Amino acid sequence: MATRWGICSAGKISHDFSVALRTLPHDDHQIVAVAARNLHHAQEFAKKHNIPRVYGSYEELAKDSEIDVVYVGTIHSHHLSTGKLFLTSHKNVLIEKPLAMNLREVLELTNTAKENDVFLMEAIWTRFFPVSVEVGRLLGQGEVGEVQMVRADLGAPLTHIPRLTHRELGGGALLDLGIYCLQFVFMVFNGERPESIQAMGYCIDTGVDGTVVLVLKFSGNRMAVCTCSITMMLTNDAVITGTKGTIKVPNHMWCPTSLEVNGEVTQYPLPEPSLPLNFIHSTGLRYEAEEVRQCLLKELKESSGMPWSHSHLLAEVMDEARRQVGVTYNQDSIQ
């Protein structure tokens, strides 16, 4: 039986997610409804993606009894309210990263999911790419020995995009890009909490972080360095250094299609999209969608590939990094 998806918001990432779903078997994944605050936008979206039901409010989507799971593609600052709307309506939910604006909000969402006995996952799509699965396998087999250092960089000049520069929209390098670097580190170190967190960076004139460098120290003198920026182009790769060699995820580390292990490169091509995409390699969103399906079939409430504990840790470390750099959101002052 197909997993029936509801799409919340008719923006760019929701478009790409819908295109990615079309690369999976129709008997497994079907989009049955879309909702947007603007009914016209929802209607246009539904026409483009051949979606049968259209709603001009998220509340209507929450009441649709024929939906198995909702994909939330709203802007960062709306993740808490929108996520809670669906969770309290006993809907399973996949929420775009970051799960919420800070640790307090993330805990509120996971607690709400627990109270309502429904599935919830932060949409860290990178975790489910074949490259990431292979990295996990290699580390488990000790391919590069004991890991000593992890480095991950992600940055591009993006200050022309209001969503990334406005405080009220949850802008800044950390929440949008740095989260990919951090999730990679926590994937490698199995969700271990760092012993120390040092963050340096600067804010742009809107008050959000333009560039941040994070240095994390883990037990056994293992280190990680993450750099993220919305003001400059970085190498956008990730490297794991072990006692017996290195694993490198080349450019596009957040949506990887190649892997270099001790100098040997393997390609992992993605399916071709049926419609033009807004973001590179977006058909790779199919992997997180299939993860959600498998979790629902097993009646799980969270994914072992992206568990709630990792979402908590990501938010906790980003909160501390923002504190050190001097970035605050209105949500931080709410008790």
GROMACS .gro file of C-alpha atoms in nm:
model
  335
    1MET     CA    1   0.000   0.000   0.000
    2ALA     CA    2   0.130   0.344  -0.093
    3THR     CA    3   0.243   0.599   0.162
    4ARG     CA    4   0.009   0.895   0.113
    5TRP     CA    5   0.183   1.231   0.140
    6GLY     CA    6   0.045   1.574   0.219
    7ILE     CA    7   0.265   1.868   0.117
    8CYS     CA    8   0.264   2.172   0.346
    9SER     CA    9   0.364   2.492   0.161
   10ALA     CA   10   0.402   2.542  -0.212
   11GLY     CA   11   0.754   2.684  -0.214
   12LYS     CA   12   1.075   2.584  -0.391
   13ILE     CA   13   1.180   2.300  -0.164
   14SER     CA   14   0.830   2.151  -0.165
   15HIS     CA   15   0.845   2.153  -0.544
   16ASP     CA   16   1.176   1.968  -0.544
   17PHE     CA   17   1.054   1.719  -0.283
   18SER     CA   18   0.747   1.647  -0.497
   19VAL     CA   19   0.964   1.593  -0.805
   20ALA     CA   20   1.185   1.357  -0.602
   21LEU     CA   21   0.883   1.154  -0.490
   22ARG     CA   22   0.798   1.097  -0.857
   23THR     CA   23   1.127   0.908  -0.899
   24LEU     CA   24   1.000   0.643  -0.655
   25PRO     CA   25   0.745   0.372  -0.742
   26HIS     CA   26   0.389   0.506  -0.760
   27ASP     CA   27   0.273   0.202  -0.565
   28ASP     CA   28   0.496   0.315  -0.275
   29HIS     CA   29   0.460   0.695  -0.267
   30GLN     CA   30   0.166   0.915  -0.367
   31ILE     CA   31   0.103   1.285  -0.309
   32VAL     CA   32  -0.266   1.319  -0.230
   33ALA     CA   33  -0.293   1.680  -0.108
   34VAL     CA   34  -0.111   2.013  -0.092
   35ALA     CA   35  -0.179   2.317   0.125
   36ALA     CA   36  -0.056   2.675   0.114
   37ARG     CA   37  -0.163   2.995   0.290
   38ASN     CA   38  -0.246   3.126  -0.056
   39LEU     CA   39  -0.505   2.904  -0.225
   40HIS     CA   40  -0.399   3.018  -0.573
   41HIS     CA   41  -0.041   2.911  -0.506
   42ALA     CA   42  -0.163   2.573  -0.385
   43GLN     CA   43  -0.380   2.532  -0.696
   44GLU     CA   44  -0.088   2.615  -0.927
   45PHE     CA   45   0.132   2.371  -0.737
   46ALA     CA   46  -0.130   2.096  -0.757
   47LYS     CA   47  -0.172   2.149  -1.130
   48LYS     CA   48   0.203   2.125  -1.189
   49HIS     CA   49   0.238   1.807  -0.979
   50ASN     CA   50  -0.097   1.646  -1.057
   51ILE     CA   51  -0.215   1.648  -0.695
   52PRO     CA   52  -0.586   1.571  -0.644
   53ARG     CA   53  -0.670   1.776  -0.332
   54VAL     CA   54  -0.587   2.140  -0.266
   55TYR     CA   55  -0.622   2.344   0.054
   56GLY     CA   56  -0.587   2.715   0.121
   57SER     CA   57  -0.485   2.660   0.483
   58TYR     CA   58  -0.264   2.424   0.678
   59GLU     CA   59  -0.552   2.359   0.917
   60GLU     CA   60  -0.755   2.200   0.636
   61LEU     CA   61  -0.463   1.973   0.549
   62ALA     CA   62  -0.432   1.871   0.915
   63LYS     CA   63  -0.795   1.753   0.908
   64ASP     CA   64  -0.750   1.533   0.599
   65SER     CA   65  -0.794   1.178   0.727
   66GLU     CA   66  -0.651   1.017   0.414
   67ILE     CA   67  -0.293   1.139   0.469
   68ASP     CA   68  -0.025   0.916   0.621
   69VAL     CA   69   0.248   1.176   0.659
   70VAL     CA   70   0.296   1.550   0.604
   71TYR     CA   71   0.607   1.708   0.456
   72VAL     CA   72   0.660   2.055   0.605
   73GLY     CA   73   0.857   2.285   0.377
   74THR     CA   74   0.781   2.620   0.542
   75ILE     CA   75   1.049   2.872   0.644
   76HIS     CA   76   1.249   2.803   0.961
   77SER     CA   77   1.058   3.037   1.189
   78HIS     CA   78   0.729   2.857   1.119
   79HIS     CA   79   0.850   2.503   1.184
   80LEU     CA   80   0.737   2.493   1.547
   81SER     CA   81   0.382   2.619   1.497
   82THR     CA   82   0.324   2.425   1.175
   83GLY     CA   83   0.482   2.109   1.308
   84LYS     CA   84   0.272   2.120   1.626
   85LEU     CA   85  -0.045   2.173   1.421
   86PHE     CA   86   0.007   1.844   1.238
   87LEU     CA   87   0.148   1.649   1.532
   88THR     CA   88  -0.147   1.740   1.756
   89SER     CA   89  -0.374   1.636   1.468
   90HIS     CA   90  -0.211   1.291   1.498
   91LYS     CA   91  -0.025   1.323   1.170
   92ASN     CA   92   0.320   1.175   1.107
   93VAL     CA   93   0.554   1.458   1.009
   94LEU     CA   94   0.876   1.518   0.816
   95ILE     CA   95   0.998   1.874   0.884
   96GLU     CA   96   1.265   2.049   0.680
   97LYS     CA   97   1.586   2.130   0.859
   98PRO     CA   98   1.648   2.292   1.097
   99LEU     CA   99   1.375   2.114   1.292
  100ALA     CA  100   1.314   2.440   1.480
  101MET     CA  101   1.483   2.765   1.577
  102ASN     CA  102   1.652   2.650   1.898
  103LEU     CA  103   1.674   2.358   2.141
  104ARG     CA  104   1.367   2.467   2.338
  105GLU     CA  105   1.154   2.453   2.022
  106VAL     CA  106   1.308   2.124   1.908
  107LEU     CA  107   1.228   1.965   2.244
  108GLU     CA  108   0.873   2.100   2.221
  109LEU     CA  109   0.828   1.929   1.885
  110THR     CA  110   0.973   1.593   1.988
  111ASN     CA  111   0.773   1.599   2.311
  112THR     CA  112   0.456   1.676   2.113
  113ALA     CA  113   0.529   1.385   1.880
  114LYS     CA  114   0.579   1.156   2.179
  115GLU     CA  115   0.259   1.274   2.349
  116ASN     CA  116   0.058   1.210   2.032
  117ASP     CA  117   0.234   0.882   1.949
  118VAL     CA  118   0.327   0.986   1.594
  119PHE     CA  119   0.638   0.977   1.378
  120LEU     CA  120   0.859   1.284   1.351
  121MET     CA  121   1.187   1.334   1.166
  122GLU     CA  122   1.408   1.631   1.086
  123ALA     CA  123   1.464   1.629   0.710
  124ILE     CA  124   1.842   1.600   0.706
  125TRP     CA  125   1.831   1.447   0.359
  126THR     CA  126   2.210   1.404   0.346
  127ARG     CA  127   2.192   1.119   0.600
  128PHE     CA  128   2.010   0.890   0.357
  129PHE     CA  129   2.210   0.936   0.037
  130PRO     CA  130   2.390   0.618  -0.076
  131VAL     CA  131   2.720   0.801  -0.016
  132SER     CA  132   2.632   0.860   0.350
  133VAL     CA  133   2.519   0.500   0.393
  134GLU     CA  134   2.851   0.384   0.249
  135VAL     CA  135   3.045   0.619   0.481
  136GLY     CA  136   2.868   0.459   0.776
  137ARG     CA  137   2.951   0.112   0.650
  138LEU     CA  138   3.318   0.200   0.598
  139LEU     CA  139   3.350   0.350   0.944
  140GLY     CA  140   3.180   0.048   1.097
  141GLN     CA  141   3.433  -0.179   0.927
  142GLY     CA  142   3.726   0.035   1.042
  143GLU     CA  143   3.829   0.109   0.683
  144VAL     CA  144   4.036   0.414   0.785
  145GLY     CA  145   4.119   0.300   1.137
  146GLU     CA  146   4.033   0.514   1.437
  147VAL     CA  147   3.887   0.851   1.340
  148GLN     CA  148   4.102   1.141   1.462
  149MET     CA  149   3.966   1.444   1.277
  150VAL     CA  150   3.657   1.545   1.081
  151ARG     CA  151   3.642   1.860   0.870
  152ALA     CA  152   3.334   1.989   0.690
  153ASP     CA  153   3.287   2.316   0.497
  154LEU     CA  154   2.981   2.462   0.331
  155GLY     CA  155   2.942   2.815   0.201
  156ALA     CA  156   2.840   3.033  -0.091
  157PRO     CA  157   2.761   3.405  -0.145
  158LEU     CA  158   2.388   3.400  -0.063
  159THR     CA  159   2.319   3.735   0.101
  160HIS     CA  160   2.089   3.832  -0.188
  161ILE     CA  161   1.831   3.583  -0.057
  162PRO     CA  162   1.609   3.747   0.209
  163ARG     CA  163   1.526   3.415   0.378
  164LEU     CA  164   1.894   3.375   0.464
  165THR     CA  165   1.961   3.728   0.589
  166HIS     CA  166   1.652   3.825   0.792
  167ARG     CA  167   1.646   3.743   1.164
  168GLU     CA  168   1.269   3.710   1.172
  169LEU     CA  169   1.289   3.442   0.900
  170GLY     CA  170   1.553   3.241   1.084
  171GLY     CA  171   1.838   3.353   0.859
  172GLY     CA  172   2.209   3.300   0.909
  173ALA     CA  173   2.482   3.061   0.801
  174LEU     CA  174   2.455   2.819   1.094
  175LEU     CA  175   2.088   2.726   1.072
  176ASP     CA  176   2.085   2.692   0.695
  177LEU     CA  177   2.432   2.561   0.606
  178GLY     CA  178   2.628   2.489   0.921
  179ILE     CA  179   2.371   2.229   1.022
  180TYR     CA  180   2.489   2.013   0.731
  181CYS     CA  181   2.849   2.026   0.853
  182LEU     CA  182   2.750   1.950   1.212
  183GLN     CA  183   2.519   1.663   1.121
  184PHE     CA  184   2.809   1.507   0.929
  185VAL     CA  185   3.032   1.528   1.236
  186PHE     CA  186   2.765   1.378   1.461
  187MET     CA  187   2.699   1.103   1.208
  188VAL     CA  188   3.070   1.011   1.215
  189PHE     CA  189   3.089   1.028   1.596
  190ASN     CA  190   2.756   0.846   1.648
  191GLY     CA  191   2.576   1.135   1.816
  192GLU     CA  192   2.842   1.187   2.083
  193ARG     CA  193   2.826   1.522   2.263
  194PRO     CA  194   3.148   1.722   2.223
  195GLU     CA  195   3.353   1.798   2.533
  196SER     CA  196   3.409   2.155   2.420
  197ILE     CA  197   3.261   2.393   2.162
  198GLN     CA  198   3.448   2.697   2.033
  199ALA     CA  199   3.282   2.923   1.779
  200MET     CA  200   3.416   3.229   1.604
  201GLY     CA  201   3.251   3.434   1.335
  202TYR     CA  202   3.088   3.760   1.245
  203CYS     CA  203   2.742   3.898   1.182
  204ILE     CA  204   2.623   4.084   0.876
  205ASP     CA  205   2.432   4.410   0.912
  206THR     CA  206   2.097   4.234   0.962
  207GLY     CA  207   2.227   4.069   1.281
  208VAL     CA  208   2.255   3.711   1.154
  209ASP     CA  209   2.579   3.516   1.124
  210GLY     CA  210   2.756   3.560   0.792
  211THR     CA  211   3.043   3.319   0.853
  212VAL     CA  212   3.111   3.086   1.146
  213VAL     CA  213   3.401   2.854   1.225
  214LEU     CA  214   3.334   2.583   1.485
  215VAL     CA  215   3.598   2.377   1.660
  216LEU     CA  216   3.467   2.075   1.850
  217LYS     CA  217   3.672   1.851   2.077
  218PHE     CA  218   3.549   1.500   2.152
  219SER     CA  219   3.667   1.234   2.393
  220GLY     CA  220   4.005   1.077   2.320
  221ASN     CA  221   4.137   1.402   2.166
  222ARG     CA  222   3.928   1.358   1.853
  223MET     CA  223   3.857   1.688   1.679
  224ALA     CA  224   3.616   1.839   1.429
  225VAL     CA  225   3.626   2.170   1.242
  226CYS     CA  226   3.320   2.309   1.066
  227THR     CA  227   3.308   2.625   0.855
  228CYS     CA  228   2.987   2.772   0.715
  229SER     CA  229   2.922   3.096   0.531
  230ILE     CA  230   2.655   3.286   0.341
  231THR     CA  231   2.910   3.549   0.233
  232MET     CA  232   3.176   3.345   0.050
  233MET     CA  233   3.230   3.033  -0.157
  234LEU     CA  234   3.395   2.751   0.036
  235THR     CA  235   3.519   2.408  -0.073
  236ASN     CA  236   3.187   2.248   0.024
  237ASP     CA  237   3.344   1.912   0.101
  238ALA     CA  238   3.399   1.692   0.406
  239VAL     CA  239   3.699   1.482   0.510
  240ILE     CA  240   3.733   1.211   0.772
  241THR     CA  241   4.093   1.145   0.878
  242GLY     CA  242   4.171   0.817   1.050
  243THR     CA  243   4.480   0.633   1.164
  244LYS     CA  244   4.475   0.422   0.846
  245GLY     CA  245   4.358   0.667   0.581
  246THR     CA  246   4.096   0.919   0.475
  247ILE     CA  247   3.740   0.931   0.350
  248LYS     CA  248   3.648   1.238   0.147
  249VAL     CA  249   3.305   1.353   0.037
  250PRO     CA  250   3.388   1.597  -0.248
  251ASN     CA  251   3.200   1.914  -0.345
  252HIS     CA  252   2.826   1.907  -0.266
  253MET     CA  253   2.886   1.732   0.067
  254TRP     CA  254   2.525   1.813   0.164
  255CYS     CA  255   2.388   1.616  -0.133
  256PRO     CA  256   2.679   1.389  -0.227
  257THR     CA  257   2.707   1.184  -0.545
  258SER     CA  258   3.069   1.075  -0.518
  259LEU     CA  259   3.300   0.934  -0.253
  260GLU     CA  260   3.679   0.917  -0.232
  261VAL     CA  261   3.828   0.649  -0.005
  262ASN     CA  262   4.207   0.651   0.025
  263GLY     CA  263   4.228   0.813  -0.319
  264GLU     CA  264   3.981   0.584  -0.495
  265VAL     CA  265   3.669   0.762  -0.623
  266THR     CA  266   3.325   0.600  -0.668
  267GLN     CA  267   3.026   0.772  -0.830
  268TYR     CA  268   2.668   0.742  -0.706
  269PRO     CA  269   2.446   0.902  -0.975
  270LEU     CA  270   2.096   1.028  -0.901
  271PRO     CA  271   1.776   0.974  -1.103
  272GLU     CA  272   1.689   1.241  -1.359
  273PRO     CA  273   1.407   1.480  -1.258
  274SER     CA  274   1.081   1.495  -1.452
  275LEU     CA  275   1.059   1.873  -1.398
  276PRO     CA  276   1.324   2.145  -1.355
  277LEU     CA  277   1.460   2.167  -1.000
  278ASN     CA  278   1.530   2.469  -0.780
  279PHE     CA  279   1.826   2.316  -0.597
  280ILE     CA  280   2.108   2.092  -0.711
  281HIS     CA  281   2.073   1.713  -0.678
  282SER     CA  282   1.721   1.748  -0.537
  283THR     CA  283   1.605   1.411  -0.666
  284GLY     CA  284   1.818   1.287  -0.375
  285LEU     CA  285   1.528   1.389  -0.149
  286ARG     CA  286   1.384   1.053  -0.251
  287TYR     CA  287   1.608   0.875  -0.001
  288GLU     CA  288   1.469   1.051   0.307
  289ALA     CA  289   1.117   0.995   0.174
  290GLU     CA  290   1.182   0.622   0.145
  291GLU     CA  291   1.330   0.623   0.497
  292VAL     CA  292   1.006   0.774   0.626
  293ARG     CA  293   0.804   0.506   0.444
  294GLN     CA  294   1.013   0.226   0.593
  295CYS     CA  295   0.978   0.372   0.943
  296LEU     CA  296   0.600   0.399   0.907
  297LEU     CA  297   0.576   0.041   0.779
  298LYS     CA  298   0.764  -0.071   1.092
  299GLU     CA  299   0.544   0.154   1.310
  300LEU     CA  300   0.848   0.345   1.435
  301LYS     CA  301   0.814   0.695   1.582
  302GLU     CA  302   1.165   0.809   1.493
  303SER     CA  303   1.436   0.710   1.245
  304SER     CA  304   1.758   0.545   1.358
  305GLY     CA  305   1.927   0.731   1.072
  306MET     CA  306   1.820   1.071   1.206
  307PRO     CA  307   1.701   1.012   1.565
  308TRP     CA  308   1.556   1.280   1.789
  309SER     CA  309   1.872   1.272   2.002
  310HIS     CA  310   2.072   1.397   1.702
  311SER     CA  311   1.820   1.676   1.642
  312HIS     CA  312   1.851   1.773   2.008
  313LEU     CA  313   2.232   1.775   1.984
  314LEU     CA  314   2.233   1.978   1.663
  315ALA     CA  315   2.010   2.243   1.818
  316GLU     CA  316   2.209   2.247   2.143
  317VAL     CA  317   2.543   2.300   1.966
  318MET     CA  318   2.402   2.562   1.728
  319ASP     CA  319   2.250   2.749   2.024
  320GLU     CA  320   2.589   2.758   2.194
  321ALA     CA  321   2.766   2.862   1.873
  322ARG     CA  322   2.518   3.144   1.819
  323ARG     CA  323   2.566   3.256   2.178
  324GLN     CA  324   2.940   3.280   2.128
  325VAL     CA  325   2.909   3.462   1.795
  326GLY     CA  326   2.633   3.692   1.922
  327VAL     CA  327   2.331   3.587   1.716
  328THR     CA  328   1.988   3.592   1.881
  329TYR     CA  329   1.639   3.529   1.749
  330ASN     CA  330   1.312   3.645   1.900
  331GLN     CA  331   1.238   3.281   1.980
  332ASP     CA  332   1.540   3.270   2.214
  333SER     CA  333   1.375   3.509   2.461
  334ILE     CA  334   1.055   3.306   2.494
  335GLN     CA  335   1.047   3.095   2.809
   0.00000   0.00000   0.00000
